[in-house]
PDB file of C-alpha atoms (C1' of nucleotides) in Angstrom:
ATOM      1  CA  UNK U1360      17.881  26.427 -28.328  1.00  0.00           C
ATOM      2  CA  UNK U1361      20.824  24.677 -26.755  1.00  0.00           C
ATOM      3  CA  UNK U1362      22.986  22.303 -28.721  1.00  0.00           C
ATOM      4  CA  UNK U1363      26.379  20.900 -27.798  1.00  0.00           C
ATOM      5  CA  UNK U1364      28.793  21.327 -30.689  1.00  0.00           C
ATOM      6  CA  UNK U1365      30.058  18.018 -32.025  1.00  0.00           C
ATOM      7  CA  UNK U1366      32.939  16.815 -34.156  1.00  0.00           C
ATOM      8  CA  UNK U1367      30.959  17.701 -37.255  1.00  0.00           C
ATOM      9  CA  UNK U1368      31.120  21.392 -36.361  1.00  0.00           C
ATOM     10  CA  UNK U1369      34.866  21.358 -35.735  1.00  0.00           C
ATOM     11  CA  UNK U1370      35.818  19.218 -38.740  1.00  0.00           C
ATOM     12  CA  UNK U1371      35.177  22.086 -41.162  1.00  0.00           C
ATOM     13  CA  UNK U1372      37.753  24.599 -42.421  1.00  0.00           C
ATOM     14  CA  UNK U1373      39.544  26.141 -39.459  1.00  0.00           C
ATOM     15  CA  UNK U1374      38.946  29.769 -40.372  1.00  0.00           C
ATOM     16  CA  UNK U1375      35.238  29.116 -40.778  1.00  0.00           C
ATOM     17  CA  UNK U1376      35.058  27.325 -37.435  1.00  0.00           C
ATOM     18  CA  UNK U1377      36.977  30.150 -35.754  1.00  0.00           C
ATOM     19  CA  UNK U1378      34.503  32.691 -37.059  1.00  0.00           C
ATOM     20  CA  UNK U1379      31.551  30.514 -36.055  1.00  0.00           C
ATOM     21  CA  UNK U1380      32.829  30.053 -32.500  1.00  0.00           C
ATOM     22  CA  UNK U1381      32.169  33.680 -31.651  1.00  0.00           C
ATOM     23  CA  UNK U1382      28.834  33.885 -29.855  1.00  0.00           C
ATOM     24  CA  UNK U1383      28.933  30.227 -28.828  1.00  0.00           C
ATOM     25  CA  UNK U1384      29.211  29.285 -25.160  1.00  0.00           C
ATOM     26  CA  UNK U1385      32.105  27.644 -23.412  1.00  0.00           C
ATOM     27  CA  UNK U1386      30.565  25.601 -20.609  1.00  0.00           C
ATOM     28  CA  UNK U1387      32.540  24.456 -17.581  1.00  0.00           C
ATOM     29  CA  UNK U1388      31.233  21.923 -15.114  1.00  0.00           C
ATOM     30  CA  UNK U1389      32.535  22.199 -11.569  1.00  0.00           C
ATOM     31  CA  UNK U1390      30.866  19.720  -9.245  1.00  0.00           C
ATOM     32  CA  UNK U1391      27.139  20.307  -9.664  1.00  0.00           C
ATOM     33  CA  UNK U1392      27.490  23.717 -11.194  1.00  0.00           C
ATOM     34  CA  UNK U1393      27.658  24.479 -14.873  1.00  0.00           C
ATOM     35  CA  UNK U1394      28.845  27.920 -15.865  1.00  0.00           C
ATOM     36  CA  UNK U1395      28.544  29.170 -19.445  1.00  0.00           C
ATOM     37  CA  UNK U1396      30.670  31.925 -20.911  1.00  0.00           C
ATOM     38  CA  UNK U1397      30.086  33.428 -24.339  1.00  0.00           C
ATOM     39  CA  UNK U1398      33.163  33.167 -26.559  1.00  0.00           C
ATOM     40  CA  UNK U1399      34.351  36.626 -27.617  1.00  0.00           C
ATOM     41  CA  UNK U1400      37.852  36.134 -29.008  1.00  0.00           C
ATOM     42  CA  UNK U1401      39.611  33.327 -30.894  1.00  0.00           C
ATOM     43  CA  UNK U1402      42.688  32.709 -33.033  1.00  0.00           C
ATOM     44  CA  UNK U1403      43.116  30.148 -35.806  1.00  0.00           C
ATOM     45  CA  UNK U1404      46.260  28.053 -36.296  1.00  0.00           C
ATOM     46  CA  UNK U1405      45.739  26.472 -39.665  1.00  0.00           C
ATOM     47  CA  UNK U1406      47.867  23.685 -41.088  1.00  0.00           C
ATOM     48  CA  UNK U1407      51.548  22.822 -41.190  1.00  0.00           C
ATOM     49  CA  UNK U1408      52.277  25.733 -43.555  1.00  0.00           C
ATOM     50  CA  UNK U1409      51.208  28.185 -40.857  1.00  0.00           C
ATOM     51  CA  UNK U1410      54.530  29.363 -39.446  1.00  0.00           C
ATOM     52  CA  UNK U1411      52.898  30.581 -36.231  1.00  0.00           C
ATOM     53  CA  UNK U1412      51.459  27.134 -35.534  1.00  0.00           C
ATOM     54  CA  UNK U1413      53.096  24.604 -33.247  1.00  0.00           C
ATOM     55  CA  UNK U1414      52.522  22.124 -36.077  1.00  0.00           C
ATOM     56  CA  UNK U1415      54.756  24.015 -38.483  1.00  0.00           C
ATOM     57  CA  UNK U1416      57.849  21.987 -37.544  1.00  0.00           C
ATOM     58  CA  UNK U1417      56.035  18.685 -37.734  1.00  0.00           C
ATOM     59  CA  UNK U1418      54.547  16.382 -35.163  1.00  0.00           C
ATOM     60  CA  UNK U1419      55.993  16.333 -31.644  1.00  0.00           C
ATOM     61  CA  UNK U1420      54.759  14.894 -28.334  1.00  0.00           C
ATOM     62  CA  UNK U1421      53.209  18.231 -27.435  1.00  0.00           C
ATOM     63  CA  UNK U1422      51.363  19.038 -30.658  1.00  0.00           C
ATOM     64  CA  UNK U1423      50.294  15.542 -31.695  1.00  0.00           C
ATOM     65  CA  UNK U1424      46.637  16.112 -30.813  1.00  0.00           C
ATOM     66  CA  UNK U1425      46.523  18.884 -33.433  1.00  0.00           C
ATOM     67  CA  UNK U1426      47.034  16.150 -36.037  1.00  0.00           C
ATOM     68  CA  UNK U1427      44.162  14.069 -34.707  1.00  0.00           C
ATOM     69  CA  UNK U1428      40.391  14.202 -34.585  1.00  0.00           C
ATOM     70  CA  UNK U1429      38.476  17.476 -34.535  1.00  0.00           C
ATOM     71  CA  UNK U1430      36.554  18.485 -31.434  1.00  0.00           C
ATOM     72  CA  UNK U1431      39.359  17.507 -29.070  1.00  0.00           C
ATOM     73  CA  UNK U1432      40.995  19.879 -26.581  1.00  0.00           C
ATOM     74  CA  UNK U1433      44.596  20.873 -27.234  1.00  0.00           C
ATOM     75  CA  UNK U1434      45.912  22.379 -24.007  1.00  0.00           C
ATOM     76  CA  UNK U1435      49.564  23.272 -23.555  1.00  0.00           C
ATOM     77  CA  UNK U1436      51.694  25.096 -21.006  1.00  0.00           C
ATOM     78  CA  UNK U1437      53.553  28.328 -21.836  1.00  0.00           C
ATOM     79  CA  UNK U1438      55.773  30.864 -20.114  1.00  0.00           C
ATOM     80  CA  UNK U1439      56.122  28.592 -17.122  1.00  0.00           C
ATOM     81  CA  UNK U1440      52.741  29.711 -15.873  1.00  0.00           C
ATOM     82  CA  UNK U1441      49.780  29.484 -18.201  1.00  0.00           C
ATOM     83  CA  UNK U1442      47.707  26.802 -19.866  1.00  0.00           C
ATOM     84  CA  UNK U1443      46.346  27.685 -23.307  1.00  0.00           C
ATOM     85  CA  UNK U1444      42.977  26.290 -24.346  1.00  0.00           C
ATOM     86  CA  UNK U1445      42.582  25.233 -27.976  1.00  0.00           C
ATOM     87  CA  UNK U1446      40.119  23.036 -29.810  1.00  0.00           C
ATOM     88  CA  UNK U1447      41.306  20.850 -32.688  1.00  0.00           C
ATOM     89  CA  UNK U1448      39.724  21.512 -36.083  1.00  0.00           C
ATOM     90  CA  UNK U1449      39.764  20.208 -39.634  1.00  0.00           C
ATOM     91  CA  UNK U1450      40.028  16.671 -40.973  1.00  0.00           C
ATOM     92  CA  UNK U1451      42.141  14.029 -39.270  1.00  0.00           C
ATOM     93  CA  UNK U1452      45.793  14.289 -40.289  1.00  0.00           C
ATOM     94  CA  UNK U1453      45.545  18.042 -40.952  1.00  0.00           C
ATOM     95  CA  UNK U1454      47.116  19.879 -38.009  1.00  0.00           C
ATOM     96  CA  UNK U1455      44.933  22.781 -36.945  1.00  0.00           C
ATOM     97  CA  UNK U1456      43.407  24.244 -33.828  1.00  0.00           C
ATOM     98  CA  UNK U1457      41.704  27.330 -32.502  1.00  0.00           C
ATOM     99  CA  UNK U1458      42.984  29.153 -29.449  1.00  0.00           C
ATOM    100  CA  UNK U1459      40.179  30.462 -27.271  1.00  0.00           C
ATOM    101  CA  UNK U1460      41.599  33.805 -26.181  1.00  0.00           C
ATOM    102  CA  UNK U1461      38.632  35.286 -24.407  1.00  0.00           C
ATOM    103  CA  UNK U1462      35.080  34.884 -23.202  1.00  0.00           C
ATOM    104  CA  UNK U1463      32.583  37.391 -21.893  1.00  0.00           C
ATOM    105  CA  UNK U1464      34.007  38.857 -18.687  1.00  0.00           C
ATOM    106  CA  UNK U1465      37.453  37.315 -19.098  1.00  0.00           C
ATOM    107  CA  UNK U1466      40.008  38.710 -21.507  1.00  0.00           C
ATOM    108  CA  UNK U1467      43.215  36.796 -22.190  1.00  0.00           C
ATOM    109  CA  UNK U1468      43.885  33.070 -22.694  1.00  0.00           C
ATOM    110  CA  UNK U1469      45.982  32.677 -19.539  1.00  0.00           C
ATOM    111  CA  UNK U1470      43.416  34.328 -17.317  1.00  0.00           C
ATOM    112  CA  UNK U1471      40.662  32.296 -18.919  1.00  0.00           C
ATOM    113  CA  UNK U1472      42.137  28.903 -18.068  1.00  0.00           C
ATOM    114  CA  UNK U1473      43.175  30.053 -14.626  1.00  0.00           C
ATOM    115  CA  UNK U1474      39.690  31.303 -13.803  1.00  0.00           C
ATOM    116  CA  UNK U1475      37.912  28.203 -15.129  1.00  0.00           C
ATOM    117  CA  UNK U1476      40.427  25.777 -13.619  1.00  0.00           C
ATOM    118  CA  UNK U1477      41.459  24.378 -16.985  1.00  0.00           C
ATOM    119  CA  UNK U1478      44.800  22.561 -17.120  1.00  0.00           C
ATOM    120  CA  UNK U1479      46.663  20.048 -19.270  1.00  0.00           C
ATOM    121  CA  UNK U1480      44.719  17.331 -17.488  1.00  0.00           C
ATOM    122  CA  UNK U1481      42.070  17.936 -20.168  1.00  0.00           C
ATOM    123  CA  UNK U1482      44.529  17.807 -23.046  1.00  0.00           C
ATOM    124  CA  UNK U1483      43.489  15.298 -25.745  1.00  0.00           C
ATOM    125  CA  UNK U1484      40.037  14.895 -24.181  1.00  0.00           C
ATOM    126  CA  UNK U1485      36.928  15.358 -26.270  1.00  0.00           C
ATOM    127  CA  UNK U1486      34.966  18.583 -25.957  1.00  0.00           C
ATOM    128  CA  UNK U1487      31.894  16.763 -24.663  1.00  0.00           C
ATOM    129  CA  UNK U1488      29.773  16.887 -21.520  1.00  0.00           C
ATOM    130  CA  UNK U1489      31.497  14.054 -19.683  1.00  0.00           C
ATOM    131  CA  UNK U1490      34.886  15.764 -19.911  1.00  0.00           C
ATOM    132  CA  UNK U1491      33.461  18.693 -17.950  1.00  0.00           C
ATOM    133  CA  UNK U1492      34.277  21.225 -20.655  1.00  0.00           C
ATOM    134  CA  UNK U1493      32.383  21.695 -23.878  1.00  0.00           C
ATOM    135  CA  UNK U1494      30.914  24.298 -26.244  1.00  0.00           C
ATOM    136  CA  UNK U1495      27.231  25.023 -26.901  1.00  0.00           C
ATOM    137  CA  UNK U1496      25.272  26.823 -29.546  1.00  0.00           C
ATOM    138  CA  UNK U1497      22.591  28.777 -27.722  1.00  0.00           C
ATOM    139  CA  UNK U1498      21.071  30.327 -30.804  1.00  0.00           C
ATOM    140  CA  UNK U1499      22.941  33.597 -30.955  1.00  0.00           C
ATOM    141  CA  UNK U1500      23.258  34.879 -34.502  1.00  0.00           C
ATOM    142  CA  UNK U1501      26.408  36.861 -35.205  1.00  0.00           C
ATOM    143  CA  UNK U1502      26.651  39.308 -38.088  1.00  0.00           C
ATOM    144  CA  UNK U1503      29.926  39.832 -39.992  1.00  0.00           C
ATOM    145  CA  UNK U1504      29.793  43.537 -39.097  1.00  0.00           C
ATOM    146  CA  UNK U1505      30.075  42.667 -35.403  1.00  0.00           C
ATOM    147  CA  UNK U1506      33.413  40.910 -35.873  1.00  0.00           C
ATOM    148  CA  UNK U1507      36.866  42.409 -36.192  1.00  0.00           C
ATOM    149  CA  UNK U1508      39.678  40.449 -37.852  1.00  0.00           C
ATOM    150  CA  UNK U1509      43.234  41.232 -36.767  1.00  0.00           C
ATOM    151  CA  UNK U1510      46.653  39.650 -36.727  1.00  0.00           C
ATOM    152  CA  UNK U1511      47.410  37.092 -34.041  1.00  0.00           C
ATOM    153  CA  UNK U1512      48.960  37.998 -30.706  1.00  0.00           C
ATOM    154  CA  UNK U1513      52.450  37.054 -29.572  1.00  0.00           C
ATOM    155  CA  UNK U1514      53.641  35.549 -32.854  1.00  0.00           C
ATOM    156  CA  UNK U1515      55.750  38.351 -34.342  1.00  0.00           C
ATOM    157  CA  UNK U1516      58.814  36.124 -34.180  1.00  0.00           C
ATOM    158  CA  UNK U1517      57.587  34.136 -37.208  1.00  0.00           C
ATOM    159  CA  UNK U1518      58.095  37.025 -39.620  1.00  0.00           C
ATOM    160  CA  UNK U1519      55.708  39.502 -41.211  1.00  0.00           C
ATOM    161  CA  UNK U1520      53.886  37.254 -43.681  1.00  0.00           C
ATOM    162  CA  UNK U1521      52.471  34.765 -41.206  1.00  0.00           C
ATOM    163  CA  UNK U1522      52.352  37.005 -38.149  1.00  0.00           C
ATOM    164  CA  UNK U1523      50.144  39.445 -40.060  1.00  0.00           C
ATOM    165  CA  UNK U1524      47.544  36.944 -41.270  1.00  0.00           C
ATOM    166  CA  UNK U1525      44.092  38.080 -40.105  1.00  0.00           C
ATOM    167  CA  UNK U1526      43.469  34.904 -38.137  1.00  0.00           C
ATOM    168  CA  UNK U1527      42.258  36.540 -34.921  1.00  0.00           C
ATOM    169  CA  UNK U1528      38.516  37.062 -34.605  1.00  0.00           C
ATOM    170  CA  UNK U1529      37.074  39.293 -31.925  1.00  0.00           C
ATOM    171  CA  UNK U1530      33.791  41.056 -31.216  1.00  0.00           C
ATOM    172  CA  UNK U1531      33.956  44.782 -31.888  1.00  0.00           C
ATOM    173  CA  UNK U1532      31.627  45.337 -28.959  1.00  0.00           C
ATOM    174  CA  UNK U1533      33.448  45.185 -25.632  1.00  0.00           C
ATOM    175  CA  UNK U1534      32.164  42.280 -23.570  1.00  0.00           C
ATOM    176  CA  UNK U1535      34.585  42.826 -20.704  1.00  0.00           C
ATOM    177  CA  UNK U1536      33.222  43.463 -17.259  1.00  0.00           C
TER     178      UNK U1536
ATOM    179  C1'  DA P 268      59.726  47.644 -19.852  1.00  0.00           C
ATOM    180  C1'  DC P 269      60.608  43.640 -17.484  1.00  0.00           C
ATOM    181  C1'  DG P 270      60.661  39.530 -14.505  1.00  0.00           C
ATOM    182  C1'  DA P 271      58.229  35.316 -13.102  1.00  0.00           C
ATOM    183  C1'  DT P 272      58.594  30.452 -14.089  1.00  0.00           C
ATOM    184  C1'  DG P 273      59.071  25.705 -16.258  1.00  0.00           C
ATOM    185  C1'  DA P 274      58.022  22.739 -20.294  1.00  0.00           C
ATOM    186  C1'  DT P 275      59.535  22.082 -24.896  1.00  0.00           C
ATOM    187  C1'  DG P 276      62.442  20.829 -28.660  1.00  0.00           C
ATOM    188  C1'  DA P 277      66.659  21.291 -31.154  1.00  0.00           C
ATOM    189  C1'  DA P 278      71.404  21.057 -30.788  1.00  0.00           C
ATOM    190  C1'  DC P 279      75.378  19.200 -28.953  1.00  0.00           C
TER     191       DC P 279
ATOM    192  C1'  DT A 819      72.267  17.016 -21.074  1.00  0.00           C
ATOM    193  C1'  DT A 820      72.192  21.817 -21.971  1.00  0.00           C
ATOM    194  C1'  DC A 821      69.926  25.977 -23.265  1.00  0.00           C
ATOM    195  C1'  DA A 822      67.247  29.508 -25.832  1.00  0.00           C
ATOM    196  C1'  DT A 823      62.667  30.124 -26.481  1.00  0.00           C
ATOM    197  C1'  DC A 824      57.902  30.839 -25.557  1.00  0.00           C
ATOM    198  C1'  DA A 825      50.114  31.307 -28.981  1.00  0.00           C
ATOM    199  C1'  DT A 826      51.189  35.494 -21.170  1.00  0.00           C
ATOM    200  C1'  DC A 827      50.380  38.528 -17.370  1.00  0.00           C
ATOM    201  C1'  DG A 828      51.067  41.669 -13.408  1.00  0.00           C
ATOM    202  C1'  DT A 829      53.587  45.239 -11.859  1.00  0.00           C
ATOM    203  C1'  DA A 830      55.893  49.576 -12.932  1.00  0.00           C
TER     204       DA A 830
END
DNA sequence: ACGATGATGAAC
DNA sequence: TTCATCATCGTA
């Protein structure tokens, strides 16, 4: 079984999509080669009320794709060095996205984009085959017991209520190499 | 514990 | 136009 995830998958509630992304495969096309990496860690940024979300202060040039269609890449630059890979979720007009923090063999969102050669060039592009970066369901079934929920990383500045939300999903089993 | 490194957005 | 901040990481 190998099915490319479409808008329909990403349009659902952000926390549900985040959970469902674990065990899916991020596929990167480089020239003729396609390399697939199982997703092992994600974080949800859910709606304008979410103080840790870029969308919390309203729409800006940077975050505007979060307000648009689901299944689109939201890629932004932080700390003068790293591109962060997110996929837009939820209905149009509702600002939400999921940060892909890790895949099998690569831990950390900055390392991930660096290793796969993902930059802002892909921002606002659809997560489909022709864009060279997409996500596939390869039939892996994930049980709730395999997943750990924790608070999100690097967002303590927003205060305890929102920084402590259990919006980070990660496999308990260590998939690092 | 801290510096690298530059875009972002809010204030002036 | 300035300036503090930042969904990080490598080195120490």
